[in-house]
Short mmCIF file of C-alpha atoms in Angstrom, two decimals:
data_model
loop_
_atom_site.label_atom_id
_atom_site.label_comp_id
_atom_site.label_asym_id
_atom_site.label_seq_id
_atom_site.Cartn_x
_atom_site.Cartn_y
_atom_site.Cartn_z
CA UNK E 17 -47.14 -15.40 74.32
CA UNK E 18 -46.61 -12.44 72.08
CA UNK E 19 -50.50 -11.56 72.20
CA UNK E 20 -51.04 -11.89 68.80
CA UNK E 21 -54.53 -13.33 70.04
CA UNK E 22 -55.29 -9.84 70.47
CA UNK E 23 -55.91 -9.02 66.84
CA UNK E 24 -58.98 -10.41 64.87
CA UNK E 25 -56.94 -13.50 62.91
CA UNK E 26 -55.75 -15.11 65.76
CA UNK E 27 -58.28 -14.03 67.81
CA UNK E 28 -60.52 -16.92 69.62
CA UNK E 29 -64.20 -16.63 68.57
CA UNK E 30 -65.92 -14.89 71.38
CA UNK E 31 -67.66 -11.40 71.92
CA UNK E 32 -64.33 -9.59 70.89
CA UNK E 33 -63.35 -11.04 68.00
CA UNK E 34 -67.30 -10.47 66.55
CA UNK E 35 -67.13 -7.11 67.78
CA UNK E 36 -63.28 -6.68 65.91
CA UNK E 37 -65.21 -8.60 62.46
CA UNK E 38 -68.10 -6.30 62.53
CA UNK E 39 -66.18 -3.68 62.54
CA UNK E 40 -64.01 -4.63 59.79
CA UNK E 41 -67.06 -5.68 57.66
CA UNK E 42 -68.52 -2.37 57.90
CA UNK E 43 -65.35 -0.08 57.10
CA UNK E 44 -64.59 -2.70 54.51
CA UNK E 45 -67.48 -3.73 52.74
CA UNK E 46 -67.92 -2.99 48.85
CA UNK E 47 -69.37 0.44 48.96
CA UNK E 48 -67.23 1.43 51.86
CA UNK E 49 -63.74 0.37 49.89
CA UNK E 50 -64.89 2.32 46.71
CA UNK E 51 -63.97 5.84 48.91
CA UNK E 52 -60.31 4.32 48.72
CA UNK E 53 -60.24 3.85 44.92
CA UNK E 54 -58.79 7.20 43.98
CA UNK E 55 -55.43 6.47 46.49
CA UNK E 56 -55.03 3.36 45.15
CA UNK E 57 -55.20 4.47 41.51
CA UNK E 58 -52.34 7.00 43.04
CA UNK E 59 -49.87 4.52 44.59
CA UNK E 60 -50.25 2.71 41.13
CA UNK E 61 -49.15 5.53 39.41
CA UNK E 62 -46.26 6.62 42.35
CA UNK E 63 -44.76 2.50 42.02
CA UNK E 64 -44.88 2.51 38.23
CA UNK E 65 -43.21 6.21 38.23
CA UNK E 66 -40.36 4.76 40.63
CA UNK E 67 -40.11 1.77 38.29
CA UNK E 68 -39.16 3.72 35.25
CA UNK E 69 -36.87 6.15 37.02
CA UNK E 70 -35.32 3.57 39.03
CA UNK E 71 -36.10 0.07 38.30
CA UNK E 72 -33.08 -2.02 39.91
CA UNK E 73 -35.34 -1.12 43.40
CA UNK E 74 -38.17 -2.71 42.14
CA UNK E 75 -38.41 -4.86 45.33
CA UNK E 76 -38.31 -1.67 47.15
CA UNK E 77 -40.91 0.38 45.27
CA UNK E 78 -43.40 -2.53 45.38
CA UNK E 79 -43.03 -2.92 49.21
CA UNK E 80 -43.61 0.85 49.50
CA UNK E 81 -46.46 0.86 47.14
CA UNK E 82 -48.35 -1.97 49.64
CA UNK E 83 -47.75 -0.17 52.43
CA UNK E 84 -48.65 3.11 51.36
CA UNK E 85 -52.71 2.04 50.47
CA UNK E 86 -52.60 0.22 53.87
CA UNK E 87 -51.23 3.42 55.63
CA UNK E 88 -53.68 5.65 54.01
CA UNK E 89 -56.18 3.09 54.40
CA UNK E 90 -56.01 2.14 58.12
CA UNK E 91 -54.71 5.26 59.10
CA UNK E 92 -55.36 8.32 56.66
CA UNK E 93 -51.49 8.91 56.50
CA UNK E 94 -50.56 10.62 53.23
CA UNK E 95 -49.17 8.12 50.29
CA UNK E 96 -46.90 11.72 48.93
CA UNK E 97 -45.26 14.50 50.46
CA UNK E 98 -42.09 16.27 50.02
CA UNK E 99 -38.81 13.89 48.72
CA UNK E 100 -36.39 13.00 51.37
CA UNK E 101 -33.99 10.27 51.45
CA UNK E 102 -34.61 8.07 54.67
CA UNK E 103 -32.40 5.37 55.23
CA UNK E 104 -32.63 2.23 57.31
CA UNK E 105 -32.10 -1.67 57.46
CA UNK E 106 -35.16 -2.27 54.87
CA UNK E 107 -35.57 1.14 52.76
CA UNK E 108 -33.14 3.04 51.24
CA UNK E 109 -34.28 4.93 48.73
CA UNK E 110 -36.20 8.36 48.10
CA UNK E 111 -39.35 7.73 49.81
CA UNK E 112 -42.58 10.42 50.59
CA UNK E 113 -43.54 11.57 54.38
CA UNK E 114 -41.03 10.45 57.62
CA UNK E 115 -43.85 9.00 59.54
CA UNK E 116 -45.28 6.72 56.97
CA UNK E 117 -41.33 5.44 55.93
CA UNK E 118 -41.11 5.07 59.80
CA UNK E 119 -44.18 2.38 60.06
CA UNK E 120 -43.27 0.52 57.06
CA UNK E 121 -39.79 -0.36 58.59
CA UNK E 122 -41.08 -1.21 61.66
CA UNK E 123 -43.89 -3.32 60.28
CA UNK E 124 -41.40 -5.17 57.83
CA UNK E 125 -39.26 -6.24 60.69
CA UNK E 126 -42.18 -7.26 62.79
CA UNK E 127 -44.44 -9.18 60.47
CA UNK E 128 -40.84 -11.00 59.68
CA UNK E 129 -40.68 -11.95 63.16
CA UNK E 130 -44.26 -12.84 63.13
CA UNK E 131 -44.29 -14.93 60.20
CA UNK E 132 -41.31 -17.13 61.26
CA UNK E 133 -42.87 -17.45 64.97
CA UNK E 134 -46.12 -18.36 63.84
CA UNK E 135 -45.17 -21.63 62.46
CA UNK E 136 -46.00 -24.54 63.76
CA UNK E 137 -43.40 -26.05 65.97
CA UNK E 138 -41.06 -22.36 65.85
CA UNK E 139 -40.65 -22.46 69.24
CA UNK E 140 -40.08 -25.12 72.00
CA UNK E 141 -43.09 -23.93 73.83
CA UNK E 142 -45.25 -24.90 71.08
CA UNK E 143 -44.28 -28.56 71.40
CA UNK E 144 -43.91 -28.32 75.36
CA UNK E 145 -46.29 -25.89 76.63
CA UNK E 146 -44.86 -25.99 79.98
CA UNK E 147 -42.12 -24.02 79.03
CA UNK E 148 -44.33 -21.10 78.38
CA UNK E 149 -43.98 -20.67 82.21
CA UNK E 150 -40.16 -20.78 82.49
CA UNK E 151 -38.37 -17.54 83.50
CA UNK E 152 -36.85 -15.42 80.42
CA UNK E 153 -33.46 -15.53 81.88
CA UNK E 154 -33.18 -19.93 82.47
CA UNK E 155 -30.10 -20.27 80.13
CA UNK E 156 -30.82 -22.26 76.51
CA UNK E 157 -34.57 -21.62 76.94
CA UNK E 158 -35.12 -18.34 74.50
CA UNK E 159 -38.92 -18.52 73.92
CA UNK E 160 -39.91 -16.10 76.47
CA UNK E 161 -37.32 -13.78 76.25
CA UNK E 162 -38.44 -14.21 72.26
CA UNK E 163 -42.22 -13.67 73.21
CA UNK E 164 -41.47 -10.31 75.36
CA UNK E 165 -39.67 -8.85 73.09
CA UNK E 166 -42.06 -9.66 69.51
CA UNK E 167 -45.06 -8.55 71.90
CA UNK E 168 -43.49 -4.90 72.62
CA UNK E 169 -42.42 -4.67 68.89
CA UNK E 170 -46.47 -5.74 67.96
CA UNK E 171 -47.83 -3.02 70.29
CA UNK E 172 -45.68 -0.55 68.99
CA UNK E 173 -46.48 -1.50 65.43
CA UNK E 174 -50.60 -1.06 66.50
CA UNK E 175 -50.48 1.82 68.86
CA UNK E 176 -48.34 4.15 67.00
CA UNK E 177 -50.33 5.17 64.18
CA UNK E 178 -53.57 4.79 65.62
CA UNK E 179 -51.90 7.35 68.60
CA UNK E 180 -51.38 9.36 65.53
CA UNK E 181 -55.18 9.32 64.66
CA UNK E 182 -56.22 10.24 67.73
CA UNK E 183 -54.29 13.22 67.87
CA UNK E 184 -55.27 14.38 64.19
CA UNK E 185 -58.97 13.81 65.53
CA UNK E 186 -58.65 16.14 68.39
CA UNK E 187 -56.61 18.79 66.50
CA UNK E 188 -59.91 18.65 63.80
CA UNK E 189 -57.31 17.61 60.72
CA UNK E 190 -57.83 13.65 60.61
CA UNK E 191 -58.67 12.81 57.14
CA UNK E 192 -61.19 9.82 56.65
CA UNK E 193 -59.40 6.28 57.20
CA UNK E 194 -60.58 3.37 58.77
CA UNK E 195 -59.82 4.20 62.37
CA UNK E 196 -61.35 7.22 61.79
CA UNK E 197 -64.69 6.82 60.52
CA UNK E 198 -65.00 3.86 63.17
CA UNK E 199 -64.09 6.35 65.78
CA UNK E 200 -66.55 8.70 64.49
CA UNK E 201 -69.46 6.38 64.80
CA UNK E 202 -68.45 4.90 68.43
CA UNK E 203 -71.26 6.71 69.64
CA UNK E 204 -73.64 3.62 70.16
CA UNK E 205 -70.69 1.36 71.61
CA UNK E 206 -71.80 -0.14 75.28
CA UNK E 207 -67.88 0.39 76.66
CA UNK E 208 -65.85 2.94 74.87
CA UNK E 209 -62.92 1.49 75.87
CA UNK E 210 -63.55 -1.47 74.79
CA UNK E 211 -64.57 -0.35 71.29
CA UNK E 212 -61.45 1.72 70.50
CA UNK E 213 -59.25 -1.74 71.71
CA UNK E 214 -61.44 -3.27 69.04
CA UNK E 215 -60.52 -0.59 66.25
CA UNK E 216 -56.99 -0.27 67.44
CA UNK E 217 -56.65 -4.16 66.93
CA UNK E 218 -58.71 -4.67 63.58
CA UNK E 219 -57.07 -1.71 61.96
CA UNK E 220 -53.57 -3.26 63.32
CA UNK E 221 -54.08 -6.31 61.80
CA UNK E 222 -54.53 -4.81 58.32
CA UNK E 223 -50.86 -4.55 57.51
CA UNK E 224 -49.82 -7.82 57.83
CA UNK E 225 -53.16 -9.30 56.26
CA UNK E 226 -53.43 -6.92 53.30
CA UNK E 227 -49.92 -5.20 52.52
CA UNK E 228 -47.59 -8.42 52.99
CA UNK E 229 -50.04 -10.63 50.62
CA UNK E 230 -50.20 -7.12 48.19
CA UNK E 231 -46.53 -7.10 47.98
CA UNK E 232 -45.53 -10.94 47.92
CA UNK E 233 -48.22 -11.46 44.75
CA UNK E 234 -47.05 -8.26 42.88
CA UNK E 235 -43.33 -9.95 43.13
CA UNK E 236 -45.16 -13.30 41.87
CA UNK E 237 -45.97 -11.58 38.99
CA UNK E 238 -42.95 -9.85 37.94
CA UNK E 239 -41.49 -13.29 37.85
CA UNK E 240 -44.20 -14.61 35.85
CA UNK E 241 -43.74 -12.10 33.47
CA UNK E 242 -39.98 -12.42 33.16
CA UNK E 243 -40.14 -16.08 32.96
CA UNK E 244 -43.02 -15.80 29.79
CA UNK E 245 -42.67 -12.45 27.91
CA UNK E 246 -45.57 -13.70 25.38
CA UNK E 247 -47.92 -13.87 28.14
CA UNK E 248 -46.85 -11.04 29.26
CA UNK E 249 -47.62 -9.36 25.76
CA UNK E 250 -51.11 -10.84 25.22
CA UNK E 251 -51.87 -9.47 28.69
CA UNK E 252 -50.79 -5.82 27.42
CA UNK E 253 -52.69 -6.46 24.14
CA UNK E 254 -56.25 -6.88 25.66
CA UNK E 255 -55.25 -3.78 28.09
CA UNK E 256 -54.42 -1.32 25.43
CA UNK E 257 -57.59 -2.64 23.50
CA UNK E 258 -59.88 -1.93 26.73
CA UNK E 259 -57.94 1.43 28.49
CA UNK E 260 -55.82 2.39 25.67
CA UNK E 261 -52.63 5.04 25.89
CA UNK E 262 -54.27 8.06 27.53
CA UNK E 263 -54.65 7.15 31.22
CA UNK E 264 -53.73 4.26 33.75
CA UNK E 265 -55.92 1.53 34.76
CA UNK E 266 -58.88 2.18 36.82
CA UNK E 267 -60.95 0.03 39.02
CA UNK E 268 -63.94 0.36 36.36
CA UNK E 269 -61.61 -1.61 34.12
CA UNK E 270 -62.45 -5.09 36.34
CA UNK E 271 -64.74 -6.78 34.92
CA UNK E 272 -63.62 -5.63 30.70
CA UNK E 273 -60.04 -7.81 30.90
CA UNK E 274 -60.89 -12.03 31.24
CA UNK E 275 -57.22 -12.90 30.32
CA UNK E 276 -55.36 -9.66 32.18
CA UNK E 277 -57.83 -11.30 35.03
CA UNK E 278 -56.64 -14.67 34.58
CA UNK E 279 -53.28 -13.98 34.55
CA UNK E 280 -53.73 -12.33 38.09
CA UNK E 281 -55.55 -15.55 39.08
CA UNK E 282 -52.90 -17.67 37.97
CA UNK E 283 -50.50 -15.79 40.26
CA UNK E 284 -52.25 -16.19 43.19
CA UNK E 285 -52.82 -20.09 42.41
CA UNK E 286 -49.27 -20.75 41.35
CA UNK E 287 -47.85 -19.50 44.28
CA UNK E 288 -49.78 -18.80 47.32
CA UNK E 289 -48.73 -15.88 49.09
CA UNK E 290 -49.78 -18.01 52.83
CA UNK E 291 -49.12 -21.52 51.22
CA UNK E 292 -49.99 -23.37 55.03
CA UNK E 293 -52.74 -20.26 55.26
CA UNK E 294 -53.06 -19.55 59.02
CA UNK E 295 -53.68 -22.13 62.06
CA UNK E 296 -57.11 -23.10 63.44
CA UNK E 297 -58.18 -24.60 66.17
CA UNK E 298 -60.99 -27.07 65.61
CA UNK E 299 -64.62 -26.02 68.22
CA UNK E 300 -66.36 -29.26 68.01
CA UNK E 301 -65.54 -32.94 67.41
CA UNK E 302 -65.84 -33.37 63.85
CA UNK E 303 -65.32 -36.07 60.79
CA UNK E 304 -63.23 -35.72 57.58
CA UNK E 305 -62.83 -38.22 55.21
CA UNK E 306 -62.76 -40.89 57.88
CA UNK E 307 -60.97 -39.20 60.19
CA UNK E 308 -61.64 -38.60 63.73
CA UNK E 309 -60.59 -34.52 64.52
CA UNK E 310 -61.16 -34.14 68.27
CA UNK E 311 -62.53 -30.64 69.83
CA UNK E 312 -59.79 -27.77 70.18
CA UNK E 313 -57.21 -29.47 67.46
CA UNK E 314 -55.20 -27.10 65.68
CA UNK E 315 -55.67 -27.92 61.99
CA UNK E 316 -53.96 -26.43 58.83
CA UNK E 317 -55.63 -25.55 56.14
CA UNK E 318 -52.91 -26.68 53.35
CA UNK E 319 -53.62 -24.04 50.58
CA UNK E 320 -50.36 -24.84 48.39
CA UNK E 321 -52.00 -28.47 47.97
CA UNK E 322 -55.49 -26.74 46.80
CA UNK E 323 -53.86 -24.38 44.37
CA UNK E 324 -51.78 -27.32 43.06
CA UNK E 325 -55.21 -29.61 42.96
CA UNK E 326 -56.43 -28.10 39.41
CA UNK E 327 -58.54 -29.96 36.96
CA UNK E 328 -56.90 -28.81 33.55
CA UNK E 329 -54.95 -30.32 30.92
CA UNK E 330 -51.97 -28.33 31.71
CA UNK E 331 -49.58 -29.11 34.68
CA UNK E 332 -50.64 -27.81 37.56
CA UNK E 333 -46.44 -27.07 38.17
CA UNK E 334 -46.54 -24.74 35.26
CA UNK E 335 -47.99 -21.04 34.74
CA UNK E 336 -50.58 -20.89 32.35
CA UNK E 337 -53.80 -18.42 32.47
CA UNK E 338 -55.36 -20.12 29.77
CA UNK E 339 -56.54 -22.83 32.20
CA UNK E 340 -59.36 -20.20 33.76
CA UNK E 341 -60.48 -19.49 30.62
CA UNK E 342 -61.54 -22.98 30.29
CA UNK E 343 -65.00 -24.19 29.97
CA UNK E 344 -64.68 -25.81 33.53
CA UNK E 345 -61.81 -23.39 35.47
CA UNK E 346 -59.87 -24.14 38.71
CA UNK E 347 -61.20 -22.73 41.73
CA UNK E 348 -60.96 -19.40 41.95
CA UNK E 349 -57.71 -18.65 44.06
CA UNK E 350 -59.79 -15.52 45.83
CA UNK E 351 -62.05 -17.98 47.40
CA UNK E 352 -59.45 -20.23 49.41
CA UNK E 353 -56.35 -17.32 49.36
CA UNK E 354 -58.47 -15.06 51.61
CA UNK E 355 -59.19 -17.67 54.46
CA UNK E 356 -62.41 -19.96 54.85
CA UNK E 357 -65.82 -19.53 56.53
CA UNK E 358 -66.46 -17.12 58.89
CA UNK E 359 -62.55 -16.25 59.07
CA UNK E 360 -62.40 -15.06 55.62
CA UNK E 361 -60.40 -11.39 55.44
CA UNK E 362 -62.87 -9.33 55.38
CA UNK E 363 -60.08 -6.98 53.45
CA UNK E 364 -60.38 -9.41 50.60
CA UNK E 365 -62.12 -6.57 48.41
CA UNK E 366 -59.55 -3.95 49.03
CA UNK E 367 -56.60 -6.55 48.29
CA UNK E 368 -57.96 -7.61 45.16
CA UNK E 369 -58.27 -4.20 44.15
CA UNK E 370 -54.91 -3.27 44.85
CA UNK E 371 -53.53 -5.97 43.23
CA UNK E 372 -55.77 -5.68 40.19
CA UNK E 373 -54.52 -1.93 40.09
CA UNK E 374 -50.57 -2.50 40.57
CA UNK E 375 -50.23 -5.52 38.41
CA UNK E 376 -52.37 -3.89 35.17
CA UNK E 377 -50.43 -0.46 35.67
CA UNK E 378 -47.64 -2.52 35.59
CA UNK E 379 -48.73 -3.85 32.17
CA UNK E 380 -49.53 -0.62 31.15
CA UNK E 381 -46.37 0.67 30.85
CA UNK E 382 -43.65 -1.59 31.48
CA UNK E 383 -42.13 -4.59 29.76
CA UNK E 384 -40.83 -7.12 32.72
CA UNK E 385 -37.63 -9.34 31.16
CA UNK E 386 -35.01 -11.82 32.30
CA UNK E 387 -32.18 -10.29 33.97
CA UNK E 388 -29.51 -8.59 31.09
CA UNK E 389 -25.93 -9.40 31.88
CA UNK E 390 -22.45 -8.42 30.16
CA UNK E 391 -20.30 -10.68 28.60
CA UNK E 392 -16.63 -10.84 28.54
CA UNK E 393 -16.88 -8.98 24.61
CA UNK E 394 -18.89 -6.40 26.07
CA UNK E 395 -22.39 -8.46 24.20
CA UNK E 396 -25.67 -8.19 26.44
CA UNK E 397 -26.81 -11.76 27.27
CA UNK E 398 -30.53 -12.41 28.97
CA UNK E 399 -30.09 -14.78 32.01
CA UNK E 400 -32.35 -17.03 33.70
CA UNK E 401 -34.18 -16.54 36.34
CA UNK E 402 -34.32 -18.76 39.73
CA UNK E 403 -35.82 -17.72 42.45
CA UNK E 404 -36.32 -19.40 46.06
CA UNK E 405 -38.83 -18.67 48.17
CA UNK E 406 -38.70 -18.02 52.47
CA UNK E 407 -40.23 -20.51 54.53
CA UNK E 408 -42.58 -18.50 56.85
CA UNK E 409 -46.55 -17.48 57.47
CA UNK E 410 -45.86 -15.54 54.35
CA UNK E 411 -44.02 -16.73 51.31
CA UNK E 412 -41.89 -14.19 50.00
CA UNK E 413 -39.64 -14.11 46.84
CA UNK E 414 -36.16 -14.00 48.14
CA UNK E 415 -34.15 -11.26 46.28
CA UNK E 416 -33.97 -11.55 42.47
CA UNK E 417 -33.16 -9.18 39.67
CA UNK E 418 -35.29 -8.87 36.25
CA UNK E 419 -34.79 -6.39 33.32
CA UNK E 420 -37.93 -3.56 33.70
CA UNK E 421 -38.01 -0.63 30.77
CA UNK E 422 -40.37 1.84 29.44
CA UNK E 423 -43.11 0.33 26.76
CA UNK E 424 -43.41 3.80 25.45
CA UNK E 425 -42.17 7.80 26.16
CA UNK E 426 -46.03 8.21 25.91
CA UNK E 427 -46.84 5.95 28.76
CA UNK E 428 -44.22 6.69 30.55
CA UNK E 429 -45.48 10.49 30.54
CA UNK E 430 -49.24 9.37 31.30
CA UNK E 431 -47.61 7.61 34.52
CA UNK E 432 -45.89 10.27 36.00
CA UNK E 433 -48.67 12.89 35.80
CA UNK E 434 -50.71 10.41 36.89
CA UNK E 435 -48.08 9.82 39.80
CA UNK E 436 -48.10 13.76 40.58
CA UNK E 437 -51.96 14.11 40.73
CA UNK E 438 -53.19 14.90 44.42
CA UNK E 439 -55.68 12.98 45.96
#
């Protein structure tokens, strides 16, 4: 009802929805995503900057930090311009370039709305599907009125920016993105129009595939590492052994850190960013484990019971890296976080470079701790930490303070020249 069928998750699998995945394969495939390395070594440096000069926004800076490599990705929009204070319902702090603050507000509020519709049994239409066809203004019966107005806030959050593309393109100044360079090579497409509804769709659905996941997992972490400052240190330990003090993490650093990697893995395992992953409906009659799943059932793929399913000696409740360093390691979270088959994100090599890059610049120059509170004698006091989580598509941290400071005047120098480096 809100035509969220239109975009390549919850598309059905026909000619469109191949057309939308080959698409996405192509801009995203490894060699292609290596072009975006350099602006995601940037918005690394930009969050870690805003976390020393103003860590009590943490939250803030991280969800700015996912949305800026999505922007630039998708779209080409710049990560940094000239400071200005832009206020709204969801971001209030000094952020870079109107249009790109503009997006990210609008997408936060819509991929909220999306992620509480899309769950099974959110609306009464989903149980009775005849009410799908009952006028928006029958008193008591909101799911329409609901549908019309979360499908005009989903085109807006699509067409805008890819509007803005187009008219980069024909003033000659579009710098390359993902829209673009499909754009560029439309050339051999059999119906134009259809081809740019493809791009405009596949490049819409980034956002809320890549930046949401981005941002929940990097607020995973910082709870991880407030909860157990010694793994936190051993993490830091093998990082300053492999990149040292004199730059940031770089994307040629995957590969040189097994525990920094582990660590990562164990964040995505412990607590899935999509814990019910996304809806399917089943093409052909099929058996599981003795049971009997007719054609065109919607099944759902329970990842929290996967990442919970771990063959280790430790609980499976509990946060411990160690456990894929084992001789015989859990499932790699990557190969069931990312969707299954031929739904898999095909962004999955972009996301798990941003997150490798946020999380070890994190490392590199922070130390995450409990919350600090003041006593009654003036004495600071560490606090625990207890965190719920939202109940949508996406599983989000709800708000929660932690203590983040400088490891070093060094680092914290490296960072922000880093930070002001143009890309």
């Amino acid at each position: 009802m809100m035509g969220l069928d239109r975009g390549m998750p919850l598309l059905q699998y026909d000619d469109k929805w191949r057309l939308q995945r080959k698409l996405a394969r192509t801009a995203l495939s490894g060699d292609a995503v290596k072009k975006y390395h350099g602006v995601q070594s940037h918005v690394a440096a930009l969050m870690c900057n805003s976390f020393l000069t103003d860590p009590a926004h943490f939250r803030d800076h991280t969800r700015l930090a996912a949305g800026r490599i999505i922007m630039s990705v998708a779209y080409g929009l710049p990560v940094s311009d000239a400071q200005h204070e832009v206020h709204s319902e969801i971001l209030c702090i000094p952020l870079a370039d109107h249009i790109l603050v503009q997006y990210i507000t609008h997408a936060e509020a819509t991929l909220e709305m999306i992620s509480q519709a899309t769950m099974p049994g959110a609306f009464i239409a989903d149980i009775f599907p005849i009410f799908r066809h009952v006028p928006s203004w029958v008193p008591f019966i909101s799911c329409k009125k609901e549908a019309q107005e979360g499908r005009a806030m989903i085109e807006h959050l699509v067409e805008t920016p890819f509007e803005h593309v187009i008219k980069d393109i024909t003033a000659g100044r579009a710098p390359p993105s993902f829209t673009h360079d499909l754009l560029a090579d439309s050339s051999d497409a059999d119906n134009e129009t259809e081809y740019k509804h493809a791009v405009l769709w596949s490049a819409g659905s980034l956002y809320g595939a890549g930046g949401e996941t981005t941002y929940t997992t990097v607020l995973v972490f910082l709870i991880c590492m407030a909860r157990h400052p010694e793994i936190q240190k051993k993490a830091q330990e093998e990082l300053d052994k492999v990149v040292g003090q004199e730059r940031i993490p770089a994307p040629i650093d995957r590969g040189k850190l097994p525990y920094v990697e582990a660590v990562i893995k164990e964040v995505m395992r412990w607590k899935p960013a999509l814990p019910l992953g996304i809806p399917r409906r089943v093409d052909k009659d099929d058996e599981y484990c003795g049971y009997h799943i007719p054609s065109n059932s919607i099944v759902i793929p329970n990842v929290w019971a996967v990442a919970m399913d771990v063959p280790s000696k430790y609980p499976a409740s509990d946060f411990v890296p160690e456990r894929f360093l084992e001789d015989h390691p859990p499932i790699d979270p990557a190969s069931y976080s990312f969707g299954f088959g031929r739904r898999v994100c095909p962004g999955k090599l972009l996301a798990e470079n941003s997150v490798f890059l946020l999380i070890t610049s994190i490392l590199y120059c922070c130390n995450v701790s409990l919350p600090v509170t003041v006593d009654e004698r003036g004495q600071k006091r560490q606090t625990e930490l207890s965190v719920k989580f939202t109940t949508g598509l996406v599983s989000y941290p709800m708000p929660f303070e932690c203590s983040i400071e400088p490891r070093s005047a060094e680092r914290s120098y490296v960072v922000k020249r880093a930070a002001m480096d143009v890309v």
